[in-house]
Coordinates of C-alpha atoms and ligand atoms in Angstrom, one line a residue:
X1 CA 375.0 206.7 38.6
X2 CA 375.0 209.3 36.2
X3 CA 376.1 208.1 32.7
X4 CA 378.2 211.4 30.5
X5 CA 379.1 210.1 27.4
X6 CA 378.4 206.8 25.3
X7 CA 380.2 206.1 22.3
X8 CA 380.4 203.5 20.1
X9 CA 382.9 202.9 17.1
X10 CA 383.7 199.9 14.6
X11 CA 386.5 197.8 15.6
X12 CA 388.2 194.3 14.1
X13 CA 387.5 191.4 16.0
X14 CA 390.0 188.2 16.5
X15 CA 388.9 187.2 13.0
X16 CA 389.5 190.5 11.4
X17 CA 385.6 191.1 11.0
X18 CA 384.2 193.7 11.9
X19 CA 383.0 194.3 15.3
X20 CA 381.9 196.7 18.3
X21 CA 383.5 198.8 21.0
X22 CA 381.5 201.1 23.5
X23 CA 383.0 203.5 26.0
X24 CA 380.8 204.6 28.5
X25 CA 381.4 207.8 31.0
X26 CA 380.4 208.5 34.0
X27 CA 382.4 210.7 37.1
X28 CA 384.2 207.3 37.8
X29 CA 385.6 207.0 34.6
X30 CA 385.4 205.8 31.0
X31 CA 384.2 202.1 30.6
X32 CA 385.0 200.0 27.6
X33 CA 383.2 196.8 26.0
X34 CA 384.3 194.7 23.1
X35 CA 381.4 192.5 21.7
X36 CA 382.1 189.1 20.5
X37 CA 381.0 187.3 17.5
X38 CA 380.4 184.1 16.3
X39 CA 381.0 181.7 13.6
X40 CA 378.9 178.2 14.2
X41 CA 375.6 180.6 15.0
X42 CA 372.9 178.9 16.2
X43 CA 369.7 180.3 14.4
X44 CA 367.6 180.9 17.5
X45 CA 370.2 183.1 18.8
X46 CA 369.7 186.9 19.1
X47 CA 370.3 189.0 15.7
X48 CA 373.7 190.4 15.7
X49 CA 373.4 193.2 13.1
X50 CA 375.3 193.5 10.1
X51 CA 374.9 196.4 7.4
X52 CA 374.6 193.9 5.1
X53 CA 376.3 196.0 2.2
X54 CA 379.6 195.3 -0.3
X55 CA 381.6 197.3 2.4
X56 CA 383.6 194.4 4.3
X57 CA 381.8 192.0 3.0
X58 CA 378.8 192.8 4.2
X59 CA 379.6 192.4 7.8
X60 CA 380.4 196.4 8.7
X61 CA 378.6 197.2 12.0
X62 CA 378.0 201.1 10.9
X63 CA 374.4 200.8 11.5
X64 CA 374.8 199.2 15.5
X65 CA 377.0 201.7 16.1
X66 CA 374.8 204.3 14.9
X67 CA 372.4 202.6 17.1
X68 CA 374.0 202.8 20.2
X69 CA 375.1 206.9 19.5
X70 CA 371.2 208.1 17.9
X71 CA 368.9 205.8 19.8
X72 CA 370.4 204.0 23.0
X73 CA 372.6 207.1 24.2
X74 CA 369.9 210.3 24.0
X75 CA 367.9 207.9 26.1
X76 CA 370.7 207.4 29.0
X77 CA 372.9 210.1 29.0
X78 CA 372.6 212.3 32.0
X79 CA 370.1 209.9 33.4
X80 CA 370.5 208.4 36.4
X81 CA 371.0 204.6 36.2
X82 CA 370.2 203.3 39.3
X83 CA 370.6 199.5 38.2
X84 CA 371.7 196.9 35.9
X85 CA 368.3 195.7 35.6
X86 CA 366.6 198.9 35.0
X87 CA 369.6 199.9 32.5
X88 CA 369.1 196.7 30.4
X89 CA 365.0 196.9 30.7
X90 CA 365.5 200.6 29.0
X91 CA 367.3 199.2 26.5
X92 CA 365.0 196.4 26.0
X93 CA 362.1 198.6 25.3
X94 CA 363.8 201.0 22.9
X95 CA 364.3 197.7 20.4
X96 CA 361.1 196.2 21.7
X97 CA 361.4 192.8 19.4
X98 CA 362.0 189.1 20.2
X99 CA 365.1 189.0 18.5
X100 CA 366.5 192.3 18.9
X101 CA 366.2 193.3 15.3
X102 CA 365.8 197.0 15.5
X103 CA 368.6 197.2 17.5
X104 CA 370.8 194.5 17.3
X105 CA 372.4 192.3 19.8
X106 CA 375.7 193.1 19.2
X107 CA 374.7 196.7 20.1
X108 CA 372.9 195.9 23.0
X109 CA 375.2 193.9 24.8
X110 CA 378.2 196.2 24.4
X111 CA 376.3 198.9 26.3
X112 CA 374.9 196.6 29.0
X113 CA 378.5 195.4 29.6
X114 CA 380.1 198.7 30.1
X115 CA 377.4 200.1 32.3
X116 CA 377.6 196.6 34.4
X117 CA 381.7 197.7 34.6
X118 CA 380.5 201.8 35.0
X119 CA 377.7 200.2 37.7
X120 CA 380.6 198.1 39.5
X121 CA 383.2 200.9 39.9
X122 CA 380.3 203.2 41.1
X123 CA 380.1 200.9 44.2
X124 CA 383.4 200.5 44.6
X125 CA 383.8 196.7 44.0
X126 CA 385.6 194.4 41.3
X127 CA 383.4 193.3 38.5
X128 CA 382.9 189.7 39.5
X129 CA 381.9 190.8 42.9
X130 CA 379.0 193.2 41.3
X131 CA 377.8 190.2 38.9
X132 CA 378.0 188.1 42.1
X133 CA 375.7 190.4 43.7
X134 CA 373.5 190.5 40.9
X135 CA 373.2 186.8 40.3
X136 CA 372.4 186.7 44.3
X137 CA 369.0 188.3 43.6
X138 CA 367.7 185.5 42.0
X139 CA 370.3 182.8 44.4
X140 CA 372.2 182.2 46.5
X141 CA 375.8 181.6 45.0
X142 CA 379.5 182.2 46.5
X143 CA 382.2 183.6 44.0
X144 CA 384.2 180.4 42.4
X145 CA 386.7 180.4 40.1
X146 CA 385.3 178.0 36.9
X147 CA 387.5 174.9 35.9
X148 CA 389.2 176.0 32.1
X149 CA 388.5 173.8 29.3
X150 CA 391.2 174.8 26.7
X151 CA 390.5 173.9 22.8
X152 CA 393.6 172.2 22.0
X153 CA 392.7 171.0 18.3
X154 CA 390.1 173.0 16.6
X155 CA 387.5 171.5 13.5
X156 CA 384.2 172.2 12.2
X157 CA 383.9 176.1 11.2
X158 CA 386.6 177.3 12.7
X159 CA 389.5 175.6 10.7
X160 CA 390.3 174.4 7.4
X161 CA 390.7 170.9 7.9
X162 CA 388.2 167.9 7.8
X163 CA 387.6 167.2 11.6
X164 CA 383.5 167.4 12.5
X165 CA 384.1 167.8 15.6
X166 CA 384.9 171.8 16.4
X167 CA 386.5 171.4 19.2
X168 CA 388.8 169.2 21.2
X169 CA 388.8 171.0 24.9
X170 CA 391.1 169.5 27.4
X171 CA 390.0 169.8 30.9
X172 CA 392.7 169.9 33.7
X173 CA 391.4 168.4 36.7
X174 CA 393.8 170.1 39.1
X175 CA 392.4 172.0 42.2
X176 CA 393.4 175.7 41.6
X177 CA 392.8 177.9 38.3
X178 CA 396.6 178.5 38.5
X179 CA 397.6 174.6 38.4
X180 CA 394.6 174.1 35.7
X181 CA 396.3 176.8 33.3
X182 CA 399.6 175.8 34.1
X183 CA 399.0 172.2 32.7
X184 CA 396.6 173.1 30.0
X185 CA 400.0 175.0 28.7
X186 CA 402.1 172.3 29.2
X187 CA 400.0 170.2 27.3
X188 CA 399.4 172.4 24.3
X189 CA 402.9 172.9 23.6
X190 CA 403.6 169.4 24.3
X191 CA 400.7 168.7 21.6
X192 CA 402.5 171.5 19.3
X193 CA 405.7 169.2 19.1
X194 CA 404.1 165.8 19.0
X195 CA 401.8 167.2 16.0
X196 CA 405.0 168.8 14.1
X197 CA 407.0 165.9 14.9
X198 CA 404.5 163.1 13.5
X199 CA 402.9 164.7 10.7
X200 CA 404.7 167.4 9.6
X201 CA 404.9 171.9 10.3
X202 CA 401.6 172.6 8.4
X203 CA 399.9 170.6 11.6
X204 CA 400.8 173.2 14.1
X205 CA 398.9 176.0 11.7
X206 CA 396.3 177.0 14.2
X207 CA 392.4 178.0 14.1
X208 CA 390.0 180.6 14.7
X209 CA 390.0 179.8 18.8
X210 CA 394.0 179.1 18.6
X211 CA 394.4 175.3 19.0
X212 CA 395.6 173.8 16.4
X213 CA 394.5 172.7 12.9
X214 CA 396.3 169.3 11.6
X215 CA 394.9 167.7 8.7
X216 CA 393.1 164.9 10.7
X217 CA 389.9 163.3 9.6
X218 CA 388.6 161.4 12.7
X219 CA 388.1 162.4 16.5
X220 CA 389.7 159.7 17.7
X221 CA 393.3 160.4 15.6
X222 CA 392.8 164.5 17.6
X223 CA 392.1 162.7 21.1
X224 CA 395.2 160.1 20.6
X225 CA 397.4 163.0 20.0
X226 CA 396.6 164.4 23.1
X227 CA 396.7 162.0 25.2
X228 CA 399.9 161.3 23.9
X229 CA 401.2 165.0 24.7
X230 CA 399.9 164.6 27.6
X231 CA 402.0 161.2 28.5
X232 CA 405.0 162.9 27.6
X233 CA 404.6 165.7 30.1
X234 CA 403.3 162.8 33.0
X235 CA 399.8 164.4 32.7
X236 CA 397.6 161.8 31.2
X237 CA 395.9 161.4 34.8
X238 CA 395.1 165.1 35.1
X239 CA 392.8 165.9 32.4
X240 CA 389.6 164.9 31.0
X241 CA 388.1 166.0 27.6
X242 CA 385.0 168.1 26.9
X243 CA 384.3 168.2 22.8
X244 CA 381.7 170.5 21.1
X245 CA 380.4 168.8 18.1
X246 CA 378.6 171.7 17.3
X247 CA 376.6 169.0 15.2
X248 CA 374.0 171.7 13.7
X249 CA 377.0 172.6 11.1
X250 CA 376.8 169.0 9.6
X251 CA 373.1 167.9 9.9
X252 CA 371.5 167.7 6.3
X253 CA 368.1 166.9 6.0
X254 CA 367.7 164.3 9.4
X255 CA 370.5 162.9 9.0
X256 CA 374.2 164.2 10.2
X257 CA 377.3 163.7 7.3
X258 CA 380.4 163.2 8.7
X259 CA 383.6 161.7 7.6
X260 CA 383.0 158.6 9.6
X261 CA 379.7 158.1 7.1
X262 CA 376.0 159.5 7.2
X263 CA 374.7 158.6 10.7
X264 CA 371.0 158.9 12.1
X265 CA 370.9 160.6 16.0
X266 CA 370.4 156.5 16.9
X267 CA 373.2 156.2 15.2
X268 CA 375.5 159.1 15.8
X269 CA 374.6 158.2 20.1
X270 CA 376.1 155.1 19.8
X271 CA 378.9 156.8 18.4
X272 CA 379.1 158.8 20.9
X273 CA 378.6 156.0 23.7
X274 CA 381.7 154.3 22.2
X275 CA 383.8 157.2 22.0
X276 CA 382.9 157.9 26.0
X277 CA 383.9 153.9 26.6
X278 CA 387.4 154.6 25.3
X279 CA 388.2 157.7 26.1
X280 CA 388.4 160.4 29.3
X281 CA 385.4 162.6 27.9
X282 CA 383.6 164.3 30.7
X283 CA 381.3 166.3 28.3
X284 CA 379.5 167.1 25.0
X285 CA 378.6 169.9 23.8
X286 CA 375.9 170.3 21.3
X287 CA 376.2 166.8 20.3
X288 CA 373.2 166.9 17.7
X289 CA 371.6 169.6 15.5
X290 CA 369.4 172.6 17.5
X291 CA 365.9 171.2 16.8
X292 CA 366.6 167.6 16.6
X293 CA 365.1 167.2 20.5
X294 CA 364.4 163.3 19.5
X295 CA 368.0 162.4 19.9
X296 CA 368.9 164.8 22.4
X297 CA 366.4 162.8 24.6
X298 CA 367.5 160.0 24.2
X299 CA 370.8 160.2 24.6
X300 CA 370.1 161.7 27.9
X301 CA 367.3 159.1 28.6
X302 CA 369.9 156.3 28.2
X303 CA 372.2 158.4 31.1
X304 CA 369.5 158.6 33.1
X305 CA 368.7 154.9 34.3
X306 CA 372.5 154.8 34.8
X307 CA 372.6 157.7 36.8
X308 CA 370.1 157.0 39.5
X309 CA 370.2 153.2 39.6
X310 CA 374.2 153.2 39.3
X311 CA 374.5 149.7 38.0
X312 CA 376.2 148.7 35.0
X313 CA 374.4 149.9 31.9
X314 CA 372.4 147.5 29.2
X315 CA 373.9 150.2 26.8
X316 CA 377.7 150.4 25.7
X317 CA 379.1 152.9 27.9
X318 CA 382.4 152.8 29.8
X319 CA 383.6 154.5 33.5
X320 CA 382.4 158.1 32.2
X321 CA 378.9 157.4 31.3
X322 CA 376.7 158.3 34.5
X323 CA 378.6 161.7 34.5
X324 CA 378.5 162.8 31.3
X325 CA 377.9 166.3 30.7
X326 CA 375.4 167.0 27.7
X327 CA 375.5 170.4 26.6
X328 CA 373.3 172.5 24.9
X329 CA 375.4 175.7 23.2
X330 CA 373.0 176.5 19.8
X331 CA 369.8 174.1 21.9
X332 CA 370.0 176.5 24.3
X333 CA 371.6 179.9 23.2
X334 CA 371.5 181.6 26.6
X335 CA 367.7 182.1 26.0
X336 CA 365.0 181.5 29.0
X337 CA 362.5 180.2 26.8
X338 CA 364.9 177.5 24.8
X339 CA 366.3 176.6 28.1
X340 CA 363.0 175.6 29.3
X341 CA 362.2 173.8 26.2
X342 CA 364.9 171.6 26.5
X343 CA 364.2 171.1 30.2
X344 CA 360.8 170.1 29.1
X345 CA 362.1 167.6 26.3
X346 CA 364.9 166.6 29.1
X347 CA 367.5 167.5 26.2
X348 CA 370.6 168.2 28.1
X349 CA 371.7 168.8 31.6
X350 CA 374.3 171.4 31.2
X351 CA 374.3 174.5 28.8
X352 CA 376.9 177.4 27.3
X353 CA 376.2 180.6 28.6
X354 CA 377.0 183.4 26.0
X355 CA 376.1 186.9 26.4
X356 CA 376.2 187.8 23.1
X357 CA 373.1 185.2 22.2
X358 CA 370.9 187.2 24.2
X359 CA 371.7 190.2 24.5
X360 CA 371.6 191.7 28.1
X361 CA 373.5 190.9 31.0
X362 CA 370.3 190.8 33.1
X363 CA 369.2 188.5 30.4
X364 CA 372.1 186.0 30.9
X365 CA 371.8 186.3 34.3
X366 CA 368.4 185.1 34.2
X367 CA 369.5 181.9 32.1
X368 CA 371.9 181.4 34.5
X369 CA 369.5 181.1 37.0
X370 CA 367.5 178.8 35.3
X371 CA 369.9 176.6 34.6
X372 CA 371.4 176.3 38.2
X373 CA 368.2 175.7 39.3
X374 CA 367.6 172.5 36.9
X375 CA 371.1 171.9 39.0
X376 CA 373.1 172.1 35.1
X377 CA 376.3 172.4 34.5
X378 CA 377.2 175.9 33.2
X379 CA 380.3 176.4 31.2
X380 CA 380.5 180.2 30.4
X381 CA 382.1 180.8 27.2
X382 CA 384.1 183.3 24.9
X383 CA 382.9 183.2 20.9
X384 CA 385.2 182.4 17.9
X385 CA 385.2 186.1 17.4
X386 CA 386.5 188.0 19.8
X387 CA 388.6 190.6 20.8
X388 CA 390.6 191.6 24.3
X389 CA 387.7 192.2 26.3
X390 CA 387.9 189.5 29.6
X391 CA 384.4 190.0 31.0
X392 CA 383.3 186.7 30.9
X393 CA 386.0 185.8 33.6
X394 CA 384.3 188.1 36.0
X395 CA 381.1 186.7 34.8
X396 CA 382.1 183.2 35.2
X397 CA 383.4 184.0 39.0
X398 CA 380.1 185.8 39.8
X399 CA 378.3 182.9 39.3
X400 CA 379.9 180.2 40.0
X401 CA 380.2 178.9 37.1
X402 CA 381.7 174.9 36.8
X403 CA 383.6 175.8 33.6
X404 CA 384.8 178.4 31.7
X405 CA 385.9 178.0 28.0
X406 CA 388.2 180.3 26.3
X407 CA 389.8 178.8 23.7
X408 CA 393.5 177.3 23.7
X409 CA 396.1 178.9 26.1
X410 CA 397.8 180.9 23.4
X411 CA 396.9 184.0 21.2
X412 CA 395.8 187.4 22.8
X413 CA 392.1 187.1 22.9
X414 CA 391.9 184.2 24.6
X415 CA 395.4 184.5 26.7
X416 CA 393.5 187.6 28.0
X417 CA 390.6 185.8 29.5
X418 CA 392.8 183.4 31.5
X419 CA 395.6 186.0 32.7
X420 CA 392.3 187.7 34.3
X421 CA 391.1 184.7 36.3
X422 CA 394.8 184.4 37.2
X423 CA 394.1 187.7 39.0
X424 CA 390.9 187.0 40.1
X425 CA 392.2 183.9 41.8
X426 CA 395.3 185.5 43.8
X427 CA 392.7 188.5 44.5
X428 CA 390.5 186.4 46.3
X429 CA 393.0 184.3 48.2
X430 CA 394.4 188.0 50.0
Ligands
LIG501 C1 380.9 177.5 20.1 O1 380.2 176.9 19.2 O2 380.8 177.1 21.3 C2 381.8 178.6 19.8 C3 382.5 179.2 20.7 O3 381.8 178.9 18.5 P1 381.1 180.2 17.8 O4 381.5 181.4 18.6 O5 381.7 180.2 16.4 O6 379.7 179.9 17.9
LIG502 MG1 379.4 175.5 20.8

């Protein structure tokens, strides 16, 4: 595939920040890429580049676009790229650091997204199908459409209220995509009435991913107003719950503040056991701070007896316990060597998969690879920041990823992501 013409410009994200979008030519056609940015970083992710001056804030991206035009595109136009991998190794090597400083990640991955669309249209096949082959170099993996977790109520960084926890996800546990978004809609517009109802219009204000923002305090008050929604609408049965702490954002000096108190990771587990006894919670994501492998052990150590002998625990734990999901998002950052870490240390047994934290599609690939092969669950997932790029739907069908996480059903950016599994899923039905 012969690439003619890469550009790059400055764009606003969901946020309004500043952001990337590549277009990338070849005789096919012109392929775009919108990067995505976050807000609850974690630090061993990949370096998105920022110019760093009084110009918005400090967060322009004039210098990754100028990154992508001077040093990425004199290197691949009118070259033939014969592959993903190859295209993503050249782009490697021209930044040539751990943590794609020279480069930045943010430039990087919008070029090695549009030539994985340029390189999928070039053989004639849908994206998902070209990831699918891909990901089938390192194994074996039928397409599958991922189960949606939709953010409902969103905390932490992402909204102006006092909830820890960033995000409340409800899990639909129907058997289609179609039936999961269908009552993941029902029940946050159920939710928007209940929360307007009982505490007032400011509660339906929404955040950063589009769920909404109500000025609760405690998990349990957000999970108790969905459930409730969801008993209005006869769905209470037909969803489970999957909440990213995104505990890094609250841990101060070994210990984690929250509005519940100041909890050690002993103390903050048996939180956590005690919110899985009373409620329908399936996972957690990043349920202690990045480096603090101590009490990501041994919250996993104390599933583990459960798990294989499956008798009753000598821990508090209710009905969920043996199956709970424990997530590594800002452990693991889509990064091979942090992924084996936390294998190692027995941290988690399921993990985030972002693009944007590493850099390369060939790069996420290989995480994803890893991560099957510890048999983990994978939940693909959008950022905070985003804009109306749906790649990570084809991504998430191309590997068979168990879940997908976009945010709430509602707002464009993340609308956009599940309107294109939609598709995906009456594609592959034909
Ligand atoms: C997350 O933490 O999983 C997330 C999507 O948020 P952000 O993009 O702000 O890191
Ligand atoms: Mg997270």
């Amino acid at each position: 595939m012969k690439i003619l013409s890469l550009k790059a410009r400055e764009i606003l994200d969901s946020r309004g920040n500043p952001t990337i979008e590549v277009e990338l030519e070849t005789h096919k056609g012109k392929f775009i890429a919108g990067v995505p940015s976050g807000a609850s970083t974690g630090k061993h992710e990949a370096l998105e580049l920022r110019d760093g001056e009084s110009r918005r804030n400090g967060l322009g991206v004039l210098k990754a676009v100028k990154n992508i035009e001077e040093i990425i595109a004199p290197e691949i136009i009118n070259q033939d790229v014969i592959s993903q991998n190859s295209l993503d190794q050249l782009i490697l090597d021209l930044d040539g650091t751990e943590k794609k400083s020279k480069l930045g990640a943010n430039a990087m991955v919008a070029v090695s997204m549009a030539a994985c669309r340029a390189l999928a249209a070039e053989k004639d096949v849908p994206l998902y199908q070209y990831i699918n082959e891909l990901f089938n170099q390192k194994r074996e993996q039928p397409l599958a459409l991922p189960r949606p977790c939709f953010n409902v109520i969103n905390g932490g960084a992402h909204a102006g209220n006092d909830l820890d926890v960033q995000e409340f996800m409800v899990v639909p546990q129907a058997d289609t995509f179609a039936e999961n978004l269908e009552i993941g809609a029902e029940v946050y517009q159920e939710l928007k009435s209940v929360l307007k109802n009982k505490i007032g219009p400011s509660a339906i204000n929404v955040g950063d991913e589009g769920g909404f923002a109500p000025a609760l305090k405690y998990p349990e008050e957000a999970m108790d107003f969905i459930l409730e929604a969801s008993k209005n609408k006869g769905l209470q049965e037909k969803i489970k719950f999957i909440l990213d702490v995104a505990a890094s954002q609250f841990f101060e000096n070994g210990k984690y503040k929250t509005q519940m108190g100041i909890f050690t990771g002993v103390g903050l587990a048996n939180y956590y056991f005690d919110l899985i006894s009373k409620y329908p919670i399936i996972g957690i994501e990043d349920p202690f701070a990045e480096d603090d492998f101590d009490s990501w052990s041994l919250l996993i150590s104390r599933l583990l007896p459960i798990r294989q002998a499956g008798k009753t625990p000598a821990y508090p734990a209710g009905r969920q316990v043996s199956k709970l999901a424990v997530v590594g998002d800002d452990l693991t950052v889509t990064n091979q060597q942090r992924i084996k870490l936390s294998k190692e240390k027995e941290a988690c047994n399921g993990m985030i998969l972002k693009i944007n934290q590493i850099g390369t599609i060939t790069e996420a690939l290989e995480s994803a690879s890893l991560a099957k092969g510890y048999e983990w669950k994978i939940i693909v997932s959008h950022r905070s920041g985003e804009t109306g790029d749906d790649f990570i739907s084809d991504l998430a069908v191309g590997i068979g990823a168990e879940f997908i996480k976009s945010g709430a059903p509602a707002r464009g950016e993340r609308a956009a992501k599940y309107n294109r599994l939609l598709k995906i899923e009456s594609e592959l039905k034909q």
